[in-house]
Amino acid sequence: MQDISRNAGNWGYDISRSYRNAGYTSVKKLAGIQKKNLGFIKKVYAKAAEAKETDKNLFLPVHFEWLCDNYYIIEREIKNILKSFSYAPRLPAVRGVNLNLNGKVNLNGSRGSSQVRIYAVLNGLVGNCGGEITPRIIEDYIEAVQNSPGSSNYLTVGELSLARIMLAASLCSAIADICGELLEYLNYLSGNKNRNNLYLPDSLAHSLGFCIRNLRFCSVYRFETLFEKCSGADKIFNGDPAGIYKNMDKATKNYYRRRLSEIAAENNWDEIETAEKIYGKALGAAARGAHEKQTHIGYYLLKKRTPKKSYFAITLALLAVFVFLASRLAGAAFIFLILPLWELAKQITDFAFARFIETMPLPKLDLKNIPGDKKTLVCITTLLFGEGKDDGLFIRLENYYNANKDKNINFAILGDFKDNQNRETENDGKITEYAAKKIEDLNKKYNNSFSLFIRNRVYSKSEKKYMGWERKRGALVELVRFIKNSPDTTFKTVLGDIDFIRDVKYIVTLDADTNLGIDSVKEMLAAMLHPNASPVFDEEKKIVTDGYGIMQPRMGTELSASSKTPFTRMLCGSGGIDIYSSAAFDLYQEIYGEGNFCGKGIFDADIFYRALDSAYPEETVLSHDLLEGTRLRCALISDLELTDGIPKNPASYFDRLHRWIRGDMQALGFIGRRIKNSDGEIIKNPVSGLSKYKIFDNVRRAALPVFSVLAMIFALLLYYINPDAGLALNAGLLAVLYIIFPMFAGIISIFMISSFRNISKRFSSKVMTSIWRNIFGALFDLSSLAYRAFVSFDAISRSLFRMFITKRKMLSWVTASEGEAQL
């Protein structure tokens, strides 16, 4: 084995000198070979099994034991190869290496047909090795290929990423060649009664055994090591002036490598040259003493041109066309169709952009343990009701701990009492006592890793009763104040490790029905700690202008909640986390580099305090999530999903919708050029135009059902005045196109992204479920349009009346659980 290892470098040297580049080629030819290999190996396997079944006394050589006992491995590998080939791009090709199915390579430099270079290289290893491949052998071999004197034909990032698949493909071709001799043996065996003359050389069994062992090696070897040791670009990137590249997770490194290939292709550079230029920019930034993120190679690698201006231009152009057509098709009713057609234009633009813009996951560090100076607090913000009603909270908190154990994570309940006409009630003490006991029990069981925060009620002039100051927004503000050692809080009860809490750097805020997956806190923190996400805070404007102060995972539906009622099944299908999905597309994140905050995520406590402690006047903000995201600059962690509950029936669904619309309407007060801060001072609105548009767009969507119904009513009035069935029908259809289009777009997307090679495994469970969900969802929206319009109109009119007339009930809100209990 030592001799083989010593020779590996010589083989790599010989291989690299033997070929000449021949442009690029596809893997279709290799895919065809592998399909034939699978069919042929299966035929030999079946014939051997049949021979054994026919003659119980038949003794087949050990060669067939190797084949029959390990056929499932061979079949699995070839199917995996074919699946990977279906996604493989065109790859560099070579001439000068005569490639055969037997895995042998002729190094005479003769002219031959072009072959995929990485396959030719690894086929050379299989043909020369003749034994078990070890990590040292493959690494020495590939490194010799990369570093042969005078050769610039080093393997690219794309080729190295397919090294495992190409090695397995070469081994399967060698196995197919051996099976050719086994088939001859079986054929001769079936046609001759004298079996004494039959012979298979032992060397053939050894070769087959080595091939199968090497297939197993493909499954256990960490091919990431091959990149780190043999990739010229990786060696350059490992010198990252910020010292970050070495400490990133595997997925982020792979994305960096892919971006390197894309940039090289766009500029017609080779990858080494591209890597050196990017490294040079980072090194220059370090020499200038620039911000840490500018000294990291990722600052330059991840910069992408996105169609920021064209997105709105295309949407407005489509809207203009639709409005013009509506004016011809629906008469004067087109006035009420502007908002529904605006939504349709936006949906079409979103659908097109989602097809052509690649999702860019946030870069992450490889975070094995949370550093001591990055202490994190995970808190559930909720109302407390006492024994029997709060049990689930503490069970959920314990589950959070067991799924995210780390000495630098603490788990807390951030609780308020229910609104009341009195500052205190007789039941408050019982609620506090029960919650404190549950936290103390958890701390005894799990080494003091839990905390409890309960606030006193304060009087609300708007609500005319006592309640937690500013509800959930106020709870988070006061929690951060407590961490920053500010005395301006209303906490009645604080239990836990106070010294730990004072050192908290990051807070993960969750609702009472949110599920936190295994190591989800570390994944969120791994994204927050990457230098590309480092927030740049503008002290004058009091907002984050670059990087991110807050991050939001994408949200799914809890599995148990999704199957609770027929209504929940219609809304969310099978629910749960889709283990087959990776990063999800989000328009604002991918085009503009910032997403929307929806109330569940992680934020920097110091940045939150500086930006939001005195940002808004009291008793004016109902839905605070989006507003906080505009100040802190929110990122969507598109490849991390958390789950939470969903309304169990239409009544609770529309009740929640009513609350959301009221919150969105009140947020409109913060999109003007000048706004009030918490001290009542008139200041210039610091948020960007995009942030203002996000706030406005929420209200526009809320008003859609109202304008759809108005368009239909107006069309009917016109029909009464001047009977023209065509105008009325056209107006009705145009008013609901924004409901119908997502159904067809969703179904098209399902068929575009679903892998029909795995149709038997996934079609019923995922594809059909999603199709029916789209259909029934559209039917529900159509059938409930009139009631949805009533709910929207009521919520909008109530909000406007409260904002401009009464100034009361601005914080009127009930939790989801309370809302369902009241119905």
Short mmCIF file of C-alpha atoms in Angstrom, two decimals, residues 17-331:
data_model
loop_
_atom_site.label_atom_id
_atom_site.label_comp_id
_atom_site.label_asym_id
_atom_site.label_seq_id
_atom_site.Cartn_x
_atom_site.Cartn_y
_atom_site.Cartn_z
CA ARG A 17 1.02 15.27 -19.44
CA SER A 18 -0.88 12.82 -21.61
CA TYR A 19 -3.94 14.87 -22.45
CA ARG A 20 -4.66 18.01 -24.43
CA ASN A 21 -7.60 20.28 -23.76
CA ALA A 22 -10.51 19.90 -26.17
CA GLY A 23 -12.99 22.60 -25.16
CA TYR A 24 -16.12 21.60 -23.29
CA THR A 25 -18.48 18.66 -23.56
CA SER A 26 -21.65 17.42 -21.89
CA VAL A 27 -21.99 14.32 -19.73
CA LYS A 28 -24.70 12.78 -21.94
CA LYS A 29 -22.31 10.19 -23.34
CA LEU A 30 -21.20 9.19 -19.85
CA ALA A 31 -24.82 9.02 -18.71
CA GLY A 32 -25.59 6.66 -21.58
CA ILE A 33 -22.64 4.46 -20.61
CA GLN A 34 -23.82 4.30 -17.00
CA LYS A 35 -27.36 3.35 -18.04
CA LYS A 36 -25.92 0.49 -20.10
CA ASN A 37 -23.69 -0.48 -17.19
CA LEU A 38 -26.67 -0.72 -14.86
CA GLY A 39 -28.67 -2.80 -17.32
CA PHE A 40 -25.76 -5.14 -18.02
CA ILE A 41 -24.78 -5.62 -14.35
CA LYS A 42 -28.42 -6.27 -13.50
CA LYS A 43 -28.61 -8.88 -16.25
CA VAL A 44 -25.55 -10.75 -14.91
CA TYR A 45 -26.86 -10.52 -11.34
CA ALA A 46 -30.26 -11.90 -12.37
CA LYS A 47 -28.72 -14.72 -14.39
CA ALA A 48 -26.47 -15.73 -11.48
CA ALA A 49 -29.46 -15.73 -9.11
CA GLU A 50 -31.47 -17.79 -11.59
CA ALA A 51 -28.67 -20.35 -12.00
CA LYS A 52 -28.39 -20.74 -8.26
CA GLU A 53 -32.16 -21.11 -7.90
CA THR A 54 -32.37 -23.71 -10.68
CA ASP A 55 -29.59 -25.91 -9.30
CA LYS A 56 -29.41 -25.91 -5.50
CA ASN A 57 -26.15 -27.89 -5.64
CA LEU A 58 -24.47 -25.45 -7.97
CA PHE A 59 -21.38 -23.80 -6.51
CA LEU A 60 -20.54 -20.46 -8.04
CA PRO A 61 -17.09 -18.95 -7.53
CA VAL A 62 -16.53 -16.19 -4.96
CA HIS A 63 -16.73 -13.63 -7.76
CA PHE A 64 -20.50 -14.07 -7.80
CA GLU A 65 -20.74 -13.70 -4.03
CA TRP A 66 -19.08 -10.30 -4.37
CA LEU A 67 -21.58 -9.33 -7.06
CA CYS A 68 -24.75 -10.71 -5.46
CA ASP A 69 -24.00 -9.50 -1.94
CA ASN A 70 -23.16 -5.97 -3.09
CA TYR A 71 -25.48 -5.49 -6.06
CA TYR A 72 -27.62 -3.04 -4.05
CA ILE A 73 -24.55 -0.80 -3.55
CA ILE A 74 -23.77 -0.83 -7.28
CA GLU A 75 -27.40 -0.09 -8.22
CA ARG A 76 -27.65 2.72 -5.70
CA GLU A 77 -24.42 4.33 -6.89
CA ILE A 78 -25.35 4.23 -10.59
CA LYS A 79 -28.77 5.74 -9.91
CA ASN A 80 -27.08 8.47 -7.88
CA ILE A 81 -24.62 9.04 -10.72
CA LEU A 82 -27.43 9.40 -13.27
CA LYS A 83 -29.29 11.84 -11.02
CA SER A 84 -26.16 13.96 -10.56
CA PHE A 85 -25.42 13.89 -14.28
CA SER A 86 -28.88 15.34 -14.96
CA TYR A 87 -27.79 18.54 -13.15
CA ALA A 88 -24.16 18.61 -14.31
CA PRO A 89 -23.09 21.50 -16.56
CA ARG A 90 -20.83 21.22 -19.59
CA LEU A 91 -17.37 20.27 -18.39
CA PRO A 92 -13.82 20.63 -19.74
CA ALA A 93 -12.92 17.89 -22.22
CA VAL A 94 -9.60 16.31 -23.21
CA ARG A 95 -8.09 14.34 -26.06
CA GLY A 96 -5.12 12.03 -25.88
CA VAL A 97 -6.53 9.64 -23.27
CA ASN A 98 -8.06 6.50 -24.73
CA LEU A 99 -10.90 5.63 -22.41
CA ASN A 100 -12.50 2.20 -22.18
CA LEU A 101 -15.21 0.72 -20.01
CA ASN A 102 -12.66 -1.51 -18.34
CA GLY A 103 -11.22 1.45 -16.48
CA LYS A 104 -7.79 1.26 -18.21
CA VAL A 105 -6.10 4.28 -19.66
CA ASN A 106 -3.66 4.29 -22.52
CA LEU A 107 -1.05 6.99 -21.94
CA ASN A 108 0.45 6.90 -25.42
CA GLY A 109 -1.01 10.29 -26.31
CA SER A 110 -2.83 8.99 -29.37
CA ARG A 111 -5.64 10.99 -30.82
CA GLY A 112 -9.09 9.90 -29.73
CA SER A 113 -12.56 11.25 -29.21
CA SER A 114 -12.94 13.93 -26.57
CA GLN A 115 -13.76 12.80 -23.05
CA VAL A 116 -14.84 14.57 -19.89
CA ARG A 117 -11.54 15.57 -18.30
CA ILE A 118 -12.33 14.80 -14.64
CA TYR A 119 -13.67 11.37 -15.66
CA ALA A 120 -10.55 10.66 -17.70
CA VAL A 121 -8.34 11.67 -14.78
CA LEU A 122 -10.15 9.50 -12.22
CA ASN A 123 -10.48 6.63 -14.67
CA GLY A 124 -6.71 6.77 -14.84
CA LEU A 125 -6.51 6.36 -11.08
CA VAL A 126 -8.85 3.34 -11.14
CA GLY A 127 -6.94 1.75 -14.02
CA ASN A 128 -3.53 2.17 -12.40
CA CYS A 129 -4.35 1.58 -8.75
CA GLY A 130 -5.59 -2.03 -8.89
CA GLY A 131 -6.24 -1.98 -5.15
CA GLU A 132 -8.01 -0.04 -2.44
CA ILE A 133 -8.06 3.72 -2.86
CA THR A 134 -7.20 5.61 0.32
CA PRO A 135 -7.49 9.32 1.14
CA ARG A 136 -3.74 9.71 0.74
CA ILE A 137 -3.74 8.02 -2.68
CA ILE A 138 -6.52 10.16 -4.18
CA GLU A 139 -5.18 13.37 -2.65
CA ASP A 140 -1.60 12.77 -3.81
CA TYR A 141 -2.85 11.76 -7.24
CA ILE A 142 -5.09 14.82 -7.77
CA GLU A 143 -2.47 17.16 -6.33
CA ALA A 144 0.04 15.82 -8.85
CA VAL A 145 -2.48 16.40 -11.65
CA GLN A 146 -2.95 19.97 -10.44
CA ASN A 147 0.72 20.78 -10.01
CA SER A 148 2.42 19.09 -12.95
CA PRO A 149 5.29 21.32 -14.22
CA GLY A 150 4.39 23.37 -17.25
CA SER A 151 0.74 22.33 -17.16
CA SER A 152 -2.05 24.91 -16.84
CA ASN A 153 -4.72 22.24 -17.18
CA TYR A 154 -5.64 22.18 -13.49
CA LEU A 155 -9.03 20.87 -12.53
CA THR A 156 -11.67 23.55 -12.04
CA VAL A 157 -14.03 24.01 -9.12
CA GLY A 158 -16.84 22.43 -11.12
CA GLU A 159 -14.73 19.38 -11.88
CA LEU A 160 -13.54 18.88 -8.31
CA SER A 161 -17.13 19.16 -7.08
CA LEU A 162 -17.95 16.14 -9.27
CA ALA A 163 -14.92 14.10 -8.20
CA ARG A 164 -16.95 11.71 -6.08
CA ILE A 165 -19.50 11.06 -8.82
CA MET A 166 -16.86 10.61 -11.52
CA LEU A 167 -14.81 8.23 -9.39
CA ALA A 168 -17.92 6.16 -8.70
CA ALA A 169 -18.78 6.19 -12.42
CA SER A 170 -15.33 4.92 -13.33
CA LEU A 171 -15.59 2.14 -10.74
CA CYS A 172 -19.02 1.11 -12.02
CA SER A 173 -17.63 0.93 -15.56
CA ALA A 174 -14.83 -1.31 -14.30
CA ILE A 175 -17.40 -3.53 -12.55
CA ALA A 176 -19.42 -3.75 -15.77
CA ASP A 177 -16.30 -4.89 -17.63
CA ILE A 178 -15.67 -7.61 -15.01
CA CYS A 179 -19.31 -8.66 -15.32
CA GLY A 180 -18.66 -9.28 -19.01
CA GLU A 181 -16.30 -12.12 -18.08
CA LEU A 182 -18.75 -13.37 -15.45
CA LEU A 183 -21.48 -13.52 -18.08
CA GLU A 184 -19.27 -15.57 -20.38
CA TYR A 185 -18.73 -17.98 -17.48
CA LEU A 186 -22.48 -18.28 -16.87
CA ASN A 187 -23.22 -18.80 -20.55
CA TYR A 188 -20.59 -21.49 -20.81
CA LEU A 189 -21.88 -23.05 -17.60
CA SER A 190 -25.44 -23.36 -18.91
CA GLY A 191 -24.32 -24.95 -22.19
CA ASN A 192 -21.82 -27.49 -20.88
CA LYS A 193 -22.36 -30.39 -18.50
CA ASN A 194 -18.64 -30.79 -17.86
CA ARG A 195 -17.99 -28.03 -15.34
CA ASN A 196 -14.50 -29.13 -14.37
CA ASN A 197 -12.99 -27.14 -17.21
CA LEU A 198 -14.63 -23.88 -16.11
CA TYR A 199 -12.30 -21.41 -14.44
CA LEU A 200 -12.37 -17.79 -13.36
CA PRO A 201 -9.03 -16.27 -12.32
CA ASP A 202 -8.72 -15.23 -8.69
CA SER A 203 -7.34 -11.87 -9.79
CA LEU A 204 -10.76 -11.09 -11.26
CA ALA A 205 -12.39 -11.63 -7.85
CA HIS A 206 -9.76 -9.42 -6.25
CA SER A 207 -10.43 -6.67 -8.80
CA LEU A 208 -14.18 -6.89 -8.24
CA GLY A 209 -13.68 -6.79 -4.49
CA PHE A 210 -11.45 -3.74 -4.74
CA CYS A 211 -13.98 -1.95 -6.97
CA ILE A 212 -16.80 -2.55 -4.47
CA ARG A 213 -14.64 -1.48 -1.53
CA ASN A 214 -13.74 1.64 -3.44
CA LEU A 215 -17.43 2.36 -4.05
CA ARG A 216 -17.86 2.25 -0.30
CA PHE A 217 -14.87 4.58 -0.01
CA CYS A 218 -16.78 7.07 -2.19
CA SER A 219 -19.54 7.12 0.42
CA VAL A 220 -17.34 7.61 3.47
CA TYR A 221 -14.50 9.79 2.24
CA ARG A 222 -14.91 13.51 2.92
CA PHE A 223 -14.37 14.93 -0.56
CA GLU A 224 -14.32 18.43 0.95
CA THR A 225 -10.76 17.51 1.99
CA LEU A 226 -9.88 17.05 -1.67
CA PHE A 227 -10.95 20.64 -2.33
CA GLU A 228 -9.02 21.99 0.60
CA LYS A 229 -5.81 20.18 -0.32
CA CYS A 230 -5.88 20.18 -4.11
CA SER A 231 -7.85 23.23 -5.30
CA GLY A 232 -5.59 26.07 -6.37
CA ALA A 233 -8.38 28.56 -5.73
CA ASP A 234 -8.96 27.20 -2.24
CA LYS A 235 -5.29 27.60 -1.40
CA ILE A 236 -5.56 31.27 -2.36
CA PHE A 237 -8.81 31.78 -0.47
CA ASN A 238 -7.40 30.14 2.64
CA GLY A 239 -5.15 33.20 2.89
CA ASP A 240 -8.28 35.39 3.26
CA PRO A 241 -7.01 38.59 4.97
CA ALA A 242 -10.05 38.55 7.27
CA GLY A 243 -9.26 34.97 8.28
CA ILE A 244 -12.87 33.96 7.67
CA TYR A 245 -12.80 31.53 4.74
CA LYS A 246 -11.26 28.68 6.74
CA ASN A 247 -13.98 29.03 9.38
CA MET A 248 -17.02 28.97 7.10
CA ASP A 249 -19.39 26.03 6.79
CA LYS A 250 -19.27 23.60 3.87
CA ALA A 251 -22.35 25.00 2.09
CA THR A 252 -20.94 28.54 2.15
CA LYS A 253 -17.54 27.43 0.85
CA ASN A 254 -19.25 25.56 -1.97
CA TYR A 255 -21.24 28.66 -2.85
CA TYR A 256 -18.08 30.80 -2.83
CA ARG A 257 -16.45 28.32 -5.20
CA ARG A 258 -19.47 28.38 -7.51
CA ARG A 259 -19.44 32.17 -7.54
CA LEU A 260 -15.74 32.06 -8.42
CA SER A 261 -16.55 29.88 -11.45
CA GLU A 262 -19.37 32.23 -12.50
CA ILE A 263 -17.20 35.35 -12.23
CA ALA A 264 -14.38 33.65 -14.15
CA ALA A 265 -16.79 32.62 -16.92
CA GLU A 266 -18.40 36.09 -17.10
CA ASN A 267 -15.00 37.77 -17.57
CA ASN A 268 -13.36 35.00 -19.62
CA TRP A 269 -10.67 34.53 -16.97
CA ASP A 270 -9.35 31.28 -15.57
CA GLU A 271 -10.27 30.49 -11.99
CA ILE A 272 -6.80 30.91 -10.49
CA GLU A 273 -6.47 34.35 -12.08
CA THR A 274 -9.93 35.29 -10.78
CA ALA A 275 -9.13 34.05 -7.27
CA GLU A 276 -5.90 36.07 -7.25
CA LYS A 277 -7.70 39.26 -8.30
CA ILE A 278 -10.35 38.84 -5.60
CA TYR A 279 -7.69 38.10 -3.00
CA GLY A 280 -5.78 41.18 -4.14
CA LYS A 281 -8.82 43.41 -3.58
CA ALA A 282 -9.31 42.04 -0.06
CA LEU A 283 -5.60 42.44 0.69
CA GLY A 284 -5.67 46.02 -0.53
CA ALA A 285 -8.64 46.79 1.70
CA ALA A 286 -6.80 45.33 4.69
CA ALA A 287 -3.77 47.51 3.91
CA ARG A 288 -6.01 50.59 3.86
CA GLY A 289 -7.47 49.67 7.26
CA ALA A 290 -10.96 49.23 5.80
CA HIS A 291 -13.93 47.68 7.62
CA GLU A 292 -13.55 43.95 8.34
CA LYS A 293 -16.16 42.94 5.77
CA GLN A 294 -14.16 44.65 3.00
CA THR A 295 -11.06 42.65 3.93
CA HIS A 296 -12.99 39.40 3.41
CA ILE A 297 -12.91 37.82 -0.05
CA GLY A 298 -16.67 37.20 0.16
CA TYR A 299 -17.31 40.94 0.00
CA TYR A 300 -16.19 40.85 -3.63
CA LEU A 301 -17.28 37.32 -4.50
CA LEU A 302 -20.90 37.79 -3.52
CA LYS A 303 -21.44 41.12 -5.21
CA LYS A 304 -24.00 40.50 -7.94
CA ARG A 305 -25.76 42.78 -10.34
CA THR A 306 -29.49 42.56 -9.69
CA PRO A 307 -32.26 44.16 -11.77
CA LYS A 308 -33.33 46.62 -9.07
CA LYS A 309 -34.68 49.29 -11.41
CA SER A 310 -36.05 46.95 -14.05
CA TYR A 311 -38.25 45.14 -11.53
CA PHE A 312 -40.43 48.19 -10.90
CA ALA A 313 -40.19 49.28 -14.52
CA ILE A 314 -41.54 45.94 -15.76
CA THR A 315 -44.29 45.93 -13.13
CA LEU A 316 -45.42 49.44 -14.06
CA ALA A 317 -45.26 48.64 -17.78
CA LEU A 318 -47.45 45.58 -17.29
CA LEU A 319 -49.84 47.61 -15.15
CA ALA A 320 -50.14 50.27 -17.84
CA VAL A 321 -50.96 47.62 -20.45
CA PHE A 322 -53.51 45.94 -18.18
CA VAL A 323 -55.23 49.21 -17.27
CA PHE A 324 -55.43 50.19 -20.95
CA LEU A 325 -56.99 46.83 -21.82
CA ALA A 326 -59.35 47.07 -18.86
CA SER A 327 -60.55 50.49 -19.98
CA ARG A 328 -61.54 48.89 -23.30
CA LEU A 329 -62.93 45.64 -21.91
CA ALA A 330 -64.65 46.77 -18.70
CA GLY A 331 -65.65 50.35 -19.41
#
